[in-house]
Amino acid sequence: MLAQLDELYAESLEKLKAATTTAVLDTWYKETLGRKGAVYLMTRQVGQLSPEERPVFGQQINKIKTDLENAYQERLAEVKAVELESHIASSALDITLPGRRPARGGLHVITQTLREIYRIFGDMGFQVYRSPDVETDAYNFEMLNFPPHHPAREMQDSFYTTKEDVILRTHTSAGQIRAMHNYYPEPVRVILPGMCYRNEQITTRSSIQFTQVEGLAVGTNITFADLKGTLTEFARRLFGANRETRFRASYFPFTEPSAEMDVSCFLCEGEGCQVCKYTGWLEILGSGMVHPVVLRNGGYDPAIYTGFAFGMGPERIAMLKYGINDIRLFWDNDLRFLQQF
Amino acid sequence: MRVPLSWLNDYVKIDLPVKEVEMILTNAGLEVKTIDYYGLPGADLEWERDNVVLGHILQVEQHPNADKLVLATVEYGADKPEVVVTGAPNLFPYVGQGDIAHLNLYSPLALEGATLYDGHKAELKKTKLKGRELRGVYNRCMLCSEKELGISEEHDGIIIMVKDEYAPAYKAGTPLQDVLGDAVLEIDIIPNIARCASIVGVAREYAALTEQDICYPDYEVVMEGQPLDNRVVITTENAKLNPRFVALLIEGVEQKPSPFWMQYRLRLAGQRPINVVVDISNYVMLEMGQPNHTFDYDFLRQRADEYAPDGPIHINTRLPHEGETLTTLDDITHKLQPYNILVTDPLGNLSLGGVMGGLNSEIKPETKNVLLEAAAWNFINIRRTGTQLGIHTDAAFRFSRGVHPSQALLGAKRAAELLRRLAGGTVANGIIDTYPEPAEPVKVDLNLNYARRLSGLNLSGTEIANLLRRLEFDVTVHAESLTATVPDHRMDIEGGHDLVEELCRVYGYGRIPSTILADTLPPQRGNPTLEQEERIKDILVQAGLQELINFRLTIPERENRLYAGDKTWQTDSADTYVTLTNPISPERSVMRHSILASVMDIAANNSRYQGRIAIFEIGQIYIGQPDELLPQEKTRLSLVLTGQREVPHWQTGDEPPLYDFFDLKGILEHLCDNLQIQVQYEAARHASYRPGRTAQLLLNETPIGMMGEIHPLVVERFGIRIEPGQAVLAADIDLDALIPAIPQAYPYKPLPTYPAVREDLALIVDKTVSAASIEEALLTAGGPLLQEVKLFDVYEGKPIPPGKKSLAYHLTFQSASKTLTDKDVSKNRKRLIQQLSKMGASLRE
Ligand SMILES: [Zn+2]
C-alpha cells in the first residue's frame, strides 16, 4: 500500500510538472486532490490495513496530500505567471496610434489676454468698469480735453452716426469720465475694457474694430512715479520678471505729462530683431497723469486730486506673445486659428 | 520731419553716436521713427574712406578723340593730380578755360577699386570701379553723380560743389564721408511738439536735453535798396485768423540753381531742389519752422496800376466773398468756404493764406523782384481749410499745428538775407510788419508742492527752475511756487501741469523713480455681471464650444436672412438701428441687432473645412431709442452647433454621429444646472427655427430666449454647408435677464445615509403626450420617496400600437430616515401606476 502511495505521489508530481495551462492544472487538481480524486480514493483504502499499519499509512498520506498541495500551488503560480506574461505580450498596443480626444472648446485669444490683464490689475486693486460702445462726442472727445477741430482729433478717425454728436467710441478712454462720475468722491482704481472703432483702412496692422483696455487711478496721493511703478509691475507680470521698461514722453490730450511705455524685447532680449524693429524695445501702452481739465470734468478738484491713466491693445499683446502678424485673424474667427490658443 | 545730423550740428554740437542721439530725442517725445545713413557705416552704400574722397578740379580739357568726353585734372591730396575722363555735361562750360583752380570747384572723386552704384542702371546696383581705356586715354578714377553715391536719382552730371564764403571749408583729399556723409533722423511730429517741425526746433530740444547752448541762425538782414513803405501797404481784416503779416521786397534776384550745400540739405530733408528762390523759401521753413511765400512783385504792381496807378500795392487778408473761387498754383480751382482766409488785392485773391499760393501771383522763371510774405495764421482755421480742400502742403502742416507769430519776422528776415546773399538780390529798405495785437508773453504759475505731487520728484524750487530754464523759460522762484514766462516759440504751455511735463522731460523720464501706489485703496466691489459672463463662457467652453468675437458693424439685410419668409418676425424696425453716416464699406454701416446672425456667418465660413462646429459669442447688441441719445446696449448669448458631435477617431470610423436638437438642449441644461437656474422649455414657433423643433426658454414664466433647429431655408441663406441629415442647432438668449437670476449662494443636497432602491417602469402613452408632462406626473405621484426619475428609452413601432409610444424610466426611491423595504417600494409603485393610468398611460409588460 505504501508502495502504491509512493507511486501515486511520483506519478502525480510528474503530471503536475507536465501541466502548462491553468485549465490542465484545474483538471489535475480535481483528479488528484479533488473530492473524488486519487488521493481521496487512497484514503478510503485505509480500512483494508491492519490497525498497526494505519497510523503510518495515515501519516504518509497526509504528507503526500500536503506536499502535492504545495507543489500544486507552486506550479499554479508558475503557470499563471507564464500565462500572464504571454497574455501581456500578445496584447501590446501600437501606442503610436492617435488618442481619442474630447470635443475641445476654447476662449477667444482676446478673452484670454483680457483675463490676464484683469487678473494682474485686479491684484493691484483695479476693478473692471464697463461703458457703452456707442458714445457721445462729449465723453469720447470734449470732456477728455479734445476741443472741436483740434489737431489731436486727427489721430483718431471716428465713425459718426445719424444722431448728431453720437459716435462709436474711438478709445475706451471714453469711459473715464463715466467712471469718475460713478465713483466720486471715492478714490478711483479701474480698468475699462471694451470694443473701439476707428474709420481706418483694414490692413494687417489696423482694423475698424479693436479691443482696448484703459486704466484709471485717481486719488489724493498718486504720482508719475506711481504710474511708472504700477505699469512696470504689470509688464513684468505679463511678459516676465526680468523685463525692463522704458518710459518716453508722448502726447495725449487727456494726460499731462504723457508717456509711452516700451518693454525690453522678449523675443531678442534687447539685441534687436524684426519684431522690435531693431530697437530692442516693444511699444506696449500709452499713459500719463490725468489732465486737470479731465479731472475737473469728472468732478475731482485737480488742486486736491491727481491720477494716472493708461491704455493698451490686447490684440497687440497677443500678436507679440504668439508672433501673429495679421490683426485680421482676430476677427475672421477661423476655428483653425482660434483653437490654437 | 527729416533731420540731417550735419544740419542740426550747425545749431547745437552733435558729438554723441547717432544711436545715442536717437535715444535722447525719442525718450523726450521726439520719436525717431527711422534713421537713414548716407555714405556712413549703416548706409546701403558706405563710401570707402580711402577710395572716395573730395577732389578739387584744376583744369578741364577736351578729350583728344571724343567730342562727348572731357579730361578733368583733379587734385585730391596725392603727390600729383589725377586726370579723369568724364562725360559730365556740367563740366563742358569749363573746357579751354585753362587753370580754373581759383573757381574753387570741388567734386567727389572715386578711386580705382571703390564701390559705387552703377549710374546707368535703373535700379540701385553696386559695382566696383575698374581702370580702363576710354577712347585712347587710360582712366582709373571717376567724378561722381548723386546717383552713383546713393544720394538721389540725379545722374545728369557730376556733383559740383563751389567753395565760397557760405559753403563749408572743403579740402581736397578729405574722405567724402567727412564732407557729405550724414545720418538723417525721421522724427514723428506729434501734436504737442509742433515747435519741433524744424531743424532749429529739434536743436533747441537737443540742447536742453544735453545741457548745451544753442547757436541760432543769423536773423539779421542787410537792407540796401530803396524804401519799401511807400510801395506796399498791408492790411489784415481779421486779427484772430491772421494775427501777423510781415513782408519784405527783394529786387534783382537771379533765378539759378542754389548752391550744392543747400541742395544737398534739401534733398536729405526730403525736398527736391528747384531753383535758388524756391529753395531758399523751403530751406528757411525747414530750418526755423516759419513757412513763407514769394509773390511776383511786378505782377502785383501791374495789377496795382489798374486799381491805384499812383499809389502803393495794397495787400489785404480777408475771408472770401459769397461764391468766390481761387485757383491754387497746382492749377486746381477751389470753391471757398466762409472760413478760408485769403491774401488778396483789390482786384481779387492772390493766395490761400497759410496753405497754398495762387497760380497767377506765383513767381515765374523770369521774375526778378520778389515780395516775400511770412505770416501767422490761426492753426485751427488752417487745419479746417486744409482738411476741407484736401491740401496738405508743408506750410499747412506747420500752420495747422501752430507757429507762434513771433517767428514770422525772424523767418522773413532770414529768407530775405539768404536771397540777398545767394540769389544776388537787393533787399528794399524797410520791413512791413502788420501785427495789430501782438501776443502777450504767457506767464504760468506752478505750485511747487503740486509739481512734486504730480511728478513724484522731490525737487527744490531752484532745481525745477533750472530744468525749465534749459528750455528757455524765464523763471522767477517764490517761496511755494514759481512763475515761468513761456518762450515765444511755444504755443503749448497753458498751466502748471504743462510745466511739470517739461521738467520731467528735461530731468529724464528714465530717472524718475518707480513706486507702488501708496494711495488709499478704493472699496473693492468687483464687477459681478462681468464675472457671471465669464463664468458662462467657462461652462460653455467646458462643454466643448469655442468662443468667437465678431465685428459689431453689419447691415440689416445680413441680419434679415435669419427670418425665413415671415416678415412679421422682424420686430426690430430699421429705424432702431444705430446707423453710421460715414461707413468704411457698405457692408458695415449699422451696429448689430443680432449676435446670432454673426455667429451663423462664422458657422458658414468654417463649414468649408470643419466637420464639427460648436461656437458661441457673448456680447452686445444695440437698439436705438427714439427718445434717448444713446441706444440700449443689451448683452446676449448666441450659440450654434452643427456637424459631428465627437472628434472623429480611427475606431469610430469616418462618420461619427451628428449634433441634434438634444445636444443643444443638453448644453443649455448643463449651463443652467451649473448656474443653479431653473429654465422651462416650451414648444414655440419662430421664423428662424424649424417648426416642431423650436422651444422658447422661460425663466419664471418670462421668455428669455429661443432655441432649436435652424430653419432649413435660413441655413441655406447663410450658406452653411451641410451633409444630408445634418441639422444646424442654435440658441439665442438674453443674458441681461438670465444673469440677475443666478443665485449668489444655494443649499447643497446632503448625501444619502440609507441605500436607494431602483425600479424600472415602462409606460405606453399617446404620441402627443410630452415627456415633460409624464415626468412631472411621476414626480407628483411618487411622493417624497421618489428621488429621481430618469428617462432611459423612447420607443415607437411594433409591438407598440400605432399612435402610441413607449417611455421607459429608471425610478430611484430613497428615504432619509430608513432602509426601504420591498413593501414600501411596491406600495409607491402601485400608486404611481394608478395615477398615470388616469392620464391614459398603461404599463408595458
Ligand atoms: Zn527684438
CSV table of N, CA and C in Angstrom, one decimal, chain B residues 537-606:
chain,number,residue,atom,x,y,z
B,537,LYS,N,-19.1,81.7,-20.1
B,537,LYS,CA,-18.1,81.3,-21.1
B,537,LYS,C,-17.4,80.1,-20.7
B,538,ASP,N,-16.9,80.0,-19.4
B,538,ASP,CA,-16.2,78.8,-19.0
B,538,ASP,C,-17.0,77.6,-19.1
B,539,ILE,N,-18.3,77.7,-18.7
B,539,ILE,CA,-19.1,76.5,-18.7
B,539,ILE,C,-19.3,76.0,-20.1
B,540,LEU,N,-19.5,76.9,-21.1
B,540,LEU,CA,-19.7,76.6,-22.5
B,540,LEU,C,-18.4,76.0,-23.1
B,541,VAL,N,-17.3,76.5,-22.7
B,541,VAL,CA,-16.0,76.0,-23.2
B,541,VAL,C,-15.8,74.6,-22.7
B,542,GLN,N,-16.2,74.4,-21.4
B,542,GLN,CA,-16.1,73.1,-20.8
B,542,GLN,C,-17.0,72.1,-21.5
B,543,ALA,N,-18.1,72.6,-22.1
B,543,ALA,CA,-19.0,71.7,-22.9
B,543,ALA,C,-18.5,71.5,-24.3
B,544,GLY,N,-17.3,72.1,-24.6
B,544,GLY,CA,-16.8,71.8,-25.9
B,544,GLY,C,-17.0,72.9,-27.0
B,545,LEU,N,-17.5,74.1,-26.5
B,545,LEU,CA,-17.8,75.1,-27.5
B,545,LEU,C,-16.6,76.1,-27.6
B,546,GLN,N,-16.4,76.7,-28.7
B,546,GLN,CA,-15.4,77.7,-29.0
B,546,GLN,C,-16.0,79.1,-29.0
B,547,GLU,N,-15.4,80.0,-28.2
B,547,GLU,CA,-15.9,81.4,-28.2
B,547,GLU,C,-15.4,82.2,-29.4
B,548,LEU,N,-16.3,83.0,-29.9
B,548,LEU,CA,-16.0,83.9,-31.0
B,548,LEU,C,-16.0,85.4,-30.6
B,549,ILE,N,-15.3,86.3,-31.3
B,549,ILE,CA,-15.6,87.7,-31.1
B,549,ILE,C,-15.7,88.3,-32.5
B,550,ASN,N,-16.9,88.8,-32.7
B,550,ASN,CA,-17.2,89.3,-34.1
B,550,ASN,C,-17.2,90.8,-34.2
B,551,PHE,N,-17.1,91.2,-35.5
B,551,PHE,CA,-17.4,92.6,-35.8
B,551,PHE,C,-18.8,93.0,-35.4
B,552,ARG,N,-19.0,94.1,-34.9
B,552,ARG,CA,-20.4,94.5,-34.5
B,552,ARG,C,-21.0,95.4,-35.5
B,553,LEU,N,-20.3,95.7,-36.5
B,553,LEU,CA,-20.9,96.5,-37.6
B,553,LEU,C,-21.4,95.6,-38.7
B,554,THR,N,-22.6,95.8,-39.1
B,554,THR,CA,-23.2,94.9,-40.1
B,554,THR,C,-24.2,95.7,-41.0
B,555,ILE,N,-25.1,95.1,-41.7
B,555,ILE,CA,-26.2,95.7,-42.4
B,555,ILE,C,-27.5,95.0,-42.1
B,556,PRO,N,-28.6,95.7,-42.1
B,556,PRO,CA,-29.9,95.0,-41.8
B,556,PRO,C,-30.1,93.8,-42.7
B,557,GLU,N,-29.8,93.9,-43.9
B,557,GLU,CA,-30.0,92.8,-44.9
B,557,GLU,C,-29.4,91.5,-44.4
B,558,ARG,N,-28.2,91.6,-43.9
B,558,ARG,CA,-27.5,90.4,-43.4
B,558,ARG,C,-28.2,89.8,-42.3
B,559,GLU,N,-28.8,90.6,-41.4
B,559,GLU,CA,-29.5,90.1,-40.2
B,559,GLU,C,-30.8,89.5,-40.6
B,560,ASN,N,-31.5,90.2,-41.6
B,560,ASN,CA,-32.8,89.7,-42.0
B,560,ASN,C,-32.8,88.3,-42.6
B,561,ARG,N,-31.6,87.8,-43.0
B,561,ARG,CA,-31.6,86.5,-43.5
B,561,ARG,C,-32.0,85.4,-42.4
B,562,LEU,N,-32.0,85.9,-41.2
B,562,LEU,CA,-32.4,85.0,-40.1
B,562,LEU,C,-33.9,84.6,-40.1
B,563,TYR,N,-34.6,85.4,-40.8
B,563,TYR,CA,-36.1,85.2,-40.8
B,563,TYR,C,-36.6,84.6,-42.0
B,564,ALA,N,-37.0,83.3,-42.0
B,564,ALA,CA,-37.5,82.6,-43.1
B,564,ALA,C,-38.8,83.2,-43.5
B,565,GLY,N,-38.9,83.9,-44.6
B,565,GLY,CA,-40.1,84.3,-45.2
B,565,GLY,C,-40.9,85.3,-44.4
B,566,ASP,N,-41.4,84.9,-43.2
B,566,ASP,CA,-42.3,85.7,-42.5
B,566,ASP,C,-41.8,87.0,-41.9
B,567,LYS,N,-42.1,88.1,-42.6
B,567,LYS,CA,-41.6,89.4,-42.2
B,567,LYS,C,-42.1,89.8,-40.8
B,568,THR,N,-43.2,89.2,-40.3
B,568,THR,CA,-43.8,89.7,-39.1
B,568,THR,C,-42.8,89.4,-37.9
B,569,TRP,N,-41.8,88.5,-38.1
B,569,TRP,CA,-40.9,88.3,-37.1
B,569,TRP,C,-39.9,89.4,-36.9
B,570,GLN,N,-39.8,90.3,-37.8
B,570,GLN,CA,-38.9,91.4,-37.7
B,570,GLN,C,-39.4,92.4,-36.8
B,571,THR,N,-39.2,92.1,-35.5
B,571,THR,CA,-39.7,93.1,-34.5
B,571,THR,C,-38.9,94.3,-34.5
B,572,ASP,N,-37.6,94.2,-34.9
B,572,ASP,CA,-36.7,95.4,-34.9
B,572,ASP,C,-36.9,96.2,-36.2
B,573,SER,N,-37.5,97.3,-36.1
B,573,SER,CA,-37.6,98.1,-37.3
B,573,SER,C,-36.3,98.8,-37.6
B,574,ALA,N,-36.2,99.1,-38.9
B,574,ALA,CA,-34.9,99.6,-39.4
B,574,ALA,C,-34.5,100.9,-38.6
B,575,ASP,N,-35.4,101.7,-38.2
B,575,ASP,CA,-35.0,103.0,-37.6
B,575,ASP,C,-34.5,102.8,-36.1
B,576,THR,N,-34.5,101.6,-35.6
B,576,THR,CA,-33.9,101.4,-34.3
B,576,THR,C,-32.4,101.0,-34.4
B,577,TYR,N,-31.9,100.9,-35.7
B,577,TYR,CA,-30.5,100.6,-35.9
B,577,TYR,C,-29.7,101.9,-35.6
B,578,VAL,N,-28.5,101.7,-35.0
B,578,VAL,CA,-27.6,102.8,-34.9
B,578,VAL,C,-26.9,102.8,-36.3
B,579,THR,N,-27.0,103.9,-37.0
B,579,THR,CA,-26.6,103.9,-38.4
B,579,THR,C,-25.4,104.9,-38.6
B,580,LEU,N,-24.4,104.4,-39.3
B,580,LEU,CA,-23.2,105.3,-39.5
B,580,LEU,C,-23.5,106.3,-40.7
B,581,THR,N,-23.0,107.5,-40.5
B,581,THR,CA,-23.0,108.4,-41.7
B,581,THR,C,-21.8,108.3,-42.6
B,582,ASN,N,-20.7,107.7,-42.0
B,582,ASN,CA,-19.5,107.6,-42.8
B,582,ASN,C,-18.9,106.2,-42.7
B,583,PRO,N,-19.8,105.2,-43.2
B,583,PRO,CA,-19.3,103.8,-43.1
B,583,PRO,C,-18.1,103.6,-44.0
B,584,ILE,N,-17.2,102.7,-43.6
B,584,ILE,CA,-16.0,102.4,-44.4
B,584,ILE,C,-16.3,101.5,-45.6
B,585,SER,N,-17.4,100.7,-45.4
B,585,SER,CA,-17.8,99.9,-46.6
B,585,SER,C,-19.3,99.7,-46.4
B,586,PRO,N,-20.0,99.6,-47.6
B,586,PRO,CA,-21.5,99.4,-47.5
B,586,PRO,C,-21.9,98.2,-46.7
B,587,GLU,N,-21.0,97.2,-46.5
B,587,GLU,CA,-21.3,96.0,-45.7
B,587,GLU,C,-21.3,96.2,-44.2
B,588,ARG,N,-20.8,97.4,-43.8
B,588,ARG,CA,-20.6,97.6,-42.4
B,588,ARG,C,-21.1,99.0,-42.0
B,589,SER,N,-22.4,99.2,-42.0
B,589,SER,CA,-23.0,100.5,-41.8
B,589,SER,C,-23.9,100.7,-40.6
B,590,VAL,N,-24.3,99.6,-40.0
B,590,VAL,CA,-25.1,99.7,-38.7
B,590,VAL,C,-24.5,98.9,-37.6
B,591,MET,N,-24.9,99.2,-36.4
B,591,MET,CA,-24.5,98.3,-35.3
B,591,MET,C,-25.5,97.2,-35.1
B,592,ARG,N,-25.0,96.0,-34.9
B,592,ARG,CA,-25.9,94.8,-35.0
B,592,ARG,C,-27.1,94.8,-34.0
B,593,HIS,N,-28.1,94.1,-34.5
B,593,HIS,CA,-29.3,93.8,-33.6
B,593,HIS,C,-29.2,92.4,-33.2
B,594,SER,N,-28.4,91.6,-33.8
B,594,SER,CA,-28.4,90.2,-33.6
B,594,SER,C,-26.9,89.7,-33.5
B,595,ILE,N,-26.7,88.9,-32.5
B,595,ILE,CA,-25.4,88.2,-32.4
B,595,ILE,C,-25.5,86.9,-33.2
B,596,LEU,N,-26.7,86.3,-33.2
B,596,LEU,CA,-26.9,85.0,-33.9
B,596,LEU,C,-26.5,85.1,-35.4
B,597,ALA,N,-26.9,86.3,-36.0
B,597,ALA,CA,-26.5,86.4,-37.4
B,597,ALA,C,-25.0,86.3,-37.6
B,598,SER,N,-24.2,87.0,-36.8
B,598,SER,CA,-22.8,86.9,-37.0
B,598,SER,C,-22.2,85.5,-36.7
B,599,VAL,N,-22.8,84.9,-35.6
B,599,VAL,CA,-22.3,83.5,-35.3
B,599,VAL,C,-22.7,82.5,-36.5
B,600,MET,N,-23.9,82.7,-37.1
B,600,MET,CA,-24.2,81.9,-38.2
B,600,MET,C,-23.3,82.1,-39.4
B,601,ASP,N,-22.9,83.4,-39.6
B,601,ASP,CA,-21.9,83.7,-40.7
B,601,ASP,C,-20.6,83.0,-40.4
B,602,ILE,N,-20.2,83.0,-39.2
B,602,ILE,CA,-18.9,82.3,-38.9
B,602,ILE,C,-19.1,80.8,-39.1
B,603,ALA,N,-20.2,80.3,-38.7
B,603,ALA,CA,-20.5,78.8,-38.9
B,603,ALA,C,-20.4,78.5,-40.4
B,604,ALA,N,-20.9,79.4,-41.2
B,604,ALA,CA,-20.9,79.2,-42.7
B,604,ALA,C,-19.4,79.2,-43.2
B,605,ASN,N,-18.7,80.2,-42.7
B,605,ASN,CA,-17.3,80.3,-43.2
B,605,ASN,C,-16.5,79.1,-42.8
B,606,ASN,N,-16.7,78.6,-41.6
B,606,ASN,CA,-16.0,77.4,-41.1
B,606,ASN,C,-16.5,76.1,-41.7
